[in-house]
Short mmCIF file of C-alpha atoms in Angstrom, two decimals:
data_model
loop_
_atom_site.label_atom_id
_atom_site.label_comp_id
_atom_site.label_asym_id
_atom_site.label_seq_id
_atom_site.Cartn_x
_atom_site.Cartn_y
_atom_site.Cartn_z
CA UNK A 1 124.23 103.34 67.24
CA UNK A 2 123.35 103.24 63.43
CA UNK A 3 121.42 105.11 61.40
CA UNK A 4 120.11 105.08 57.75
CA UNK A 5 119.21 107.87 55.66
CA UNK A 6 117.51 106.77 52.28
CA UNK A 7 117.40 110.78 50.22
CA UNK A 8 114.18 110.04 47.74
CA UNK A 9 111.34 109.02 48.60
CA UNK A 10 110.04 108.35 45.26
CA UNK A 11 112.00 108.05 42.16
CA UNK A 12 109.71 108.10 38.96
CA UNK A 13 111.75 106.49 35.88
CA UNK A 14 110.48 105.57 32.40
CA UNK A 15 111.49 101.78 31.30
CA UNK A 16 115.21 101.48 29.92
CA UNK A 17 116.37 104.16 31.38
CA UNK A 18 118.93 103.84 33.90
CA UNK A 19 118.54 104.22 38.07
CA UNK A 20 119.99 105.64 41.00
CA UNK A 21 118.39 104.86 44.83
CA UNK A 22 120.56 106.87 47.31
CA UNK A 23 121.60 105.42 50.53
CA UNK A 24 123.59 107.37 53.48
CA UNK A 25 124.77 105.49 56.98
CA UNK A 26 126.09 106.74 60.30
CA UNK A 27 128.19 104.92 62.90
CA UNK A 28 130.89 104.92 64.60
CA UNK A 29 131.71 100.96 63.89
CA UNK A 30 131.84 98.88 60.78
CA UNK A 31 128.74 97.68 59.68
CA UNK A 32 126.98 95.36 57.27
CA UNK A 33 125.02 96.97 54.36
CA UNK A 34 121.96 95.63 52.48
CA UNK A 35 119.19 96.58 50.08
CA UNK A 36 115.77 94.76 50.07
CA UNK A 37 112.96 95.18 47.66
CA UNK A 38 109.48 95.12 48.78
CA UNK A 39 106.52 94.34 46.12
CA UNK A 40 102.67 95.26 46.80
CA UNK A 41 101.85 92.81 49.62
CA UNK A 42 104.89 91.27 49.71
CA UNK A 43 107.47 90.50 52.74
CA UNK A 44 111.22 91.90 52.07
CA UNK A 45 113.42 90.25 49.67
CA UNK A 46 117.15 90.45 49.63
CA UNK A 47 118.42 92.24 46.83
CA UNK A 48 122.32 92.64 47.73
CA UNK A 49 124.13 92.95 50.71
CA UNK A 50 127.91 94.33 51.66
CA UNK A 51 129.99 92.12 54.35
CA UNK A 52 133.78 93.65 53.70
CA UNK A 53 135.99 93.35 50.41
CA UNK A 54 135.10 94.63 46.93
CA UNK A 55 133.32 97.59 47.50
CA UNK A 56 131.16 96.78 44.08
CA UNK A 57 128.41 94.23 44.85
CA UNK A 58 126.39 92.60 42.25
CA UNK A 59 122.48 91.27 43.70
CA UNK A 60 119.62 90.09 42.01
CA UNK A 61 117.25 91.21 39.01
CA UNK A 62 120.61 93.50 37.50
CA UNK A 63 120.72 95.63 40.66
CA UNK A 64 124.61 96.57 42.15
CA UNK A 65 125.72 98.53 44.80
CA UNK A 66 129.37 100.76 45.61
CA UNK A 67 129.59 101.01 48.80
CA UNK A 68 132.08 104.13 49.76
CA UNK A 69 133.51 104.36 53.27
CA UNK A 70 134.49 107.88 52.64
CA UNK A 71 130.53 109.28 51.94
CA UNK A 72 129.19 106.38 54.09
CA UNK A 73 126.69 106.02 50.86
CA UNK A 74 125.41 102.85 49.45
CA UNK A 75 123.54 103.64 46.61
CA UNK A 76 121.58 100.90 44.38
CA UNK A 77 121.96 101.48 40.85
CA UNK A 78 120.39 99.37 37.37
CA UNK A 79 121.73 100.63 34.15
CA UNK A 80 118.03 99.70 32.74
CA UNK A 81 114.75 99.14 34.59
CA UNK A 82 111.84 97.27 33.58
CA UNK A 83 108.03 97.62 34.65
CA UNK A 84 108.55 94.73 37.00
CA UNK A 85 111.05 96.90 39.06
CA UNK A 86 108.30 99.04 40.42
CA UNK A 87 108.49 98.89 43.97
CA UNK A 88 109.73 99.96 47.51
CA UNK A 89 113.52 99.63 48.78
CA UNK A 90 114.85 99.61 51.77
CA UNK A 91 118.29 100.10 52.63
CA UNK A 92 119.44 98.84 55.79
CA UNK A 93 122.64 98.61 57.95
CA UNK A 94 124.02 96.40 61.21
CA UNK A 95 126.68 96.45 63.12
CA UNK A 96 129.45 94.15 61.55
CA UNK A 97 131.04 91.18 63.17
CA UNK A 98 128.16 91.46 65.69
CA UNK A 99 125.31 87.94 65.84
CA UNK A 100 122.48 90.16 66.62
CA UNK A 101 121.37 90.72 62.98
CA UNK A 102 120.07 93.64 64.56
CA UNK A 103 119.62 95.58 61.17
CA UNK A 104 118.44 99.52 61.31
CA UNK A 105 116.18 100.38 58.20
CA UNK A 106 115.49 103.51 55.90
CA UNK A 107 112.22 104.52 55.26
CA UNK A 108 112.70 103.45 52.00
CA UNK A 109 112.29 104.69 48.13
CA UNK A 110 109.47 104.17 46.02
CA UNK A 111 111.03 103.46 42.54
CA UNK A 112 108.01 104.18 39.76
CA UNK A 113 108.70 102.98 36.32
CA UNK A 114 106.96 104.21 33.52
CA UNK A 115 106.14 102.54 30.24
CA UNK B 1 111.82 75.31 50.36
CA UNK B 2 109.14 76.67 52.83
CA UNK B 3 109.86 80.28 53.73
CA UNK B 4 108.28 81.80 56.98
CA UNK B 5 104.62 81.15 57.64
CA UNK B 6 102.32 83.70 59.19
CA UNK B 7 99.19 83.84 59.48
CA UNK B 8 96.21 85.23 59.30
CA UNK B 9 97.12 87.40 56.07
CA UNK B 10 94.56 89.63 57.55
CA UNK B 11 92.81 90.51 60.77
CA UNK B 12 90.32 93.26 60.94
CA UNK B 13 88.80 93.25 64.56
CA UNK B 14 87.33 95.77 66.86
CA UNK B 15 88.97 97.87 69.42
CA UNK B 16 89.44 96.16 73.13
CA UNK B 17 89.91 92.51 71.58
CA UNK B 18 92.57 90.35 72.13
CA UNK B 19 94.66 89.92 68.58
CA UNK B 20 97.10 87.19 67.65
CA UNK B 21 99.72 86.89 65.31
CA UNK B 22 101.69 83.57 63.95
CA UNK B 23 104.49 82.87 62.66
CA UNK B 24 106.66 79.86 61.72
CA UNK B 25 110.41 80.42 60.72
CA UNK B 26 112.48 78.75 57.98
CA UNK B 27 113.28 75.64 59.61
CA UNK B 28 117.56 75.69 61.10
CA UNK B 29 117.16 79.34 61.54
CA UNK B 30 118.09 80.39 65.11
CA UNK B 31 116.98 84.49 64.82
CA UNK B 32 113.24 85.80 64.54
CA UNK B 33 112.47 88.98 64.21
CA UNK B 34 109.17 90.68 64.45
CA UNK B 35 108.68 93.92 62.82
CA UNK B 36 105.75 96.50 62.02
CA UNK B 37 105.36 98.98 59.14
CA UNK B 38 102.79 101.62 58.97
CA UNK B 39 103.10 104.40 56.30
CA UNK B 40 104.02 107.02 59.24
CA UNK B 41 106.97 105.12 61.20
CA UNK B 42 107.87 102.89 58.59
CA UNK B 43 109.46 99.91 59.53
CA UNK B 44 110.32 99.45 63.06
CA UNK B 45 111.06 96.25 64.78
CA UNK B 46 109.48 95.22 67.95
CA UNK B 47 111.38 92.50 69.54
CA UNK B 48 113.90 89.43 68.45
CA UNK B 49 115.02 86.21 69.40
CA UNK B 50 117.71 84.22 69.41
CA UNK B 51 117.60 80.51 69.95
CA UNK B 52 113.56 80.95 71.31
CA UNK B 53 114.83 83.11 73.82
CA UNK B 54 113.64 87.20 73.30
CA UNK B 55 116.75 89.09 73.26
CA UNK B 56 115.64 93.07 72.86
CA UNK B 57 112.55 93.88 72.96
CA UNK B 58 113.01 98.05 73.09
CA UNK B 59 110.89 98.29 70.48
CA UNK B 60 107.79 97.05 71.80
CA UNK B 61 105.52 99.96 71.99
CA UNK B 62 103.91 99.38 75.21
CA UNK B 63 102.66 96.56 77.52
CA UNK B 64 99.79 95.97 75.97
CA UNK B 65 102.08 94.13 73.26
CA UNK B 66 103.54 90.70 74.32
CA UNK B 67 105.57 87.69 71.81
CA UNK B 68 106.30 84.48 72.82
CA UNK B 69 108.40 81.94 71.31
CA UNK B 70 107.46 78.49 73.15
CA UNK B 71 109.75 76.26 70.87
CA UNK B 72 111.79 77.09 67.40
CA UNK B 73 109.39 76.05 65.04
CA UNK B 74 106.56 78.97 66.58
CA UNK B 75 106.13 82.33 67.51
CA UNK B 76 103.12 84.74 68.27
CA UNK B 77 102.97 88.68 69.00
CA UNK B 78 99.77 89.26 71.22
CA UNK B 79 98.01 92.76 71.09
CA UNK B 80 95.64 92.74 74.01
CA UNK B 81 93.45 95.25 74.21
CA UNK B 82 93.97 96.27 70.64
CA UNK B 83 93.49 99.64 69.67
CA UNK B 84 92.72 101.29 66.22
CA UNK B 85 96.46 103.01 66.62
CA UNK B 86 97.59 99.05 66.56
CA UNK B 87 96.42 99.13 62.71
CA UNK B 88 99.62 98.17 60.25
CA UNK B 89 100.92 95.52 58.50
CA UNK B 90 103.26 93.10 61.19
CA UNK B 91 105.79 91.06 59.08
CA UNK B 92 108.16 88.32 60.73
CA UNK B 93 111.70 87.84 60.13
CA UNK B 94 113.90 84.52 59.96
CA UNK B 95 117.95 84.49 59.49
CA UNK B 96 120.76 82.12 60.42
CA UNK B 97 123.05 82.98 62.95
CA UNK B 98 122.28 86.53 62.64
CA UNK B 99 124.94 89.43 61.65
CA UNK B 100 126.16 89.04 57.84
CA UNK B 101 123.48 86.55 57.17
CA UNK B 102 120.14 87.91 55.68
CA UNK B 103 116.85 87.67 57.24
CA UNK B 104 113.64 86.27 55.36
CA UNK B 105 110.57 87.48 55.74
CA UNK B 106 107.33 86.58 55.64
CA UNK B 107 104.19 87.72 53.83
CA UNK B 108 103.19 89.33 56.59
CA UNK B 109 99.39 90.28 58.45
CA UNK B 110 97.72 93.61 57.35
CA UNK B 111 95.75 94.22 60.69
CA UNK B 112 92.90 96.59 60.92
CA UNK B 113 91.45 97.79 64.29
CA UNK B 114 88.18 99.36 64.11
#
């Protein structure tokens, strides 16, 4: 089975300032890795997602993500974050080169940004 | 490009009634998902399909919860008798093929059981 871990549950930033949302997985198979971005009253929207190769991915809005098999982390990161950033993430995980699409979630990080 | 429907956007009902929840996924996609979030548990998912047919339903809470999919284009998730407990916001999930492919989601309902 999978697990996710996200380590903040709120991140307060002030605008242009660079950003950090941690991500840790467990299991004991490969998996699939995403981040999606929730806004106030919103549905989920993809942000990024990890399938196998360069472990540097580059999403939506200026977000990336290193994946590192060795710390089973994912972290999101944004060199600078606007206003419009402000909202929850969710990291998530599923087992790779299954159909399911079974994915596990965190309980995700609030990301604050101040003016 | 119409993403997945549901509806109502909101429900606020009374304890004991019968509640319904819609959904139409993004047309060609062969997974739905439903999931619920409440500030306590997060977001959990309930049950999934895969080509209208319900594939793991584990995380249905209990039997008062029920989902049918009747043909690809529809979906409901039946709460009957509702309870205040049942209050959260229920979102529903689209993706292609599942697996590496990412899932859309829909607005979903805020539901309030008084």
């Amino acid at each position: 089975a999978q697990s996710v871990t996200q380590l903040d549950s709120q991140v307060p930033v002030f605008e242009e300032a660079p950003v950090e949302l941690r991500c840790n997985y467990s299991s004991s198979v490969s998996v699939y890795l995403f981040w999606y971005v929730q806004y106030p009253n919103q549905g989920l929207q993809l942000l990024l997602k990890y399938l196998s190769g360069s472990t540097l991915v580059k999403g939506i809005n200026g977000f990336e993500a290193e994946f590192n098999k060795s710390q089973t982390s994912f972290h999101l990161r944004k060199p600078s974050v606007h206003i419009s950033d402000t909202a929850e993430y969710f990291c998530a995980v599923c087992r790779a080169g299954g159909n399911t699409g079974k994915l596990i979630f965190g309980q995700g990080t609030t990301l604050q940004v101040k003016p | 490009d119409a993403g997945v429907i549901q509806s109502p956007r909101h429900e606020v009902t009374e304890m004991g009634q019968e509640v319904t929840l819609r959904c139409k996924p993004i047309s060609g996609h062969d997974y739905l998902f439903w999931y619920r979030q409440t500030m306590m548990r997060g977001l959990e998912l309930l049950i999934y399909f895969n080509n209208n047919v319900p594939i793991d339903d584990s995380g249905m809470p209990e039997d008062r919860f029920s989902a049918k999919m009747p043909n690809a284009s529809f979906s409901t998730l039946k709460i009957q008798p509702s309870e205040p407990r049942d209050s959260a916001v229920y979102f529903c999930a689209s993706s292609l093929r599942g697996g590496s492919q990412p899932q859309h989601f829909g607005d979903g309902t805020r539901l309030s059981i008084l």
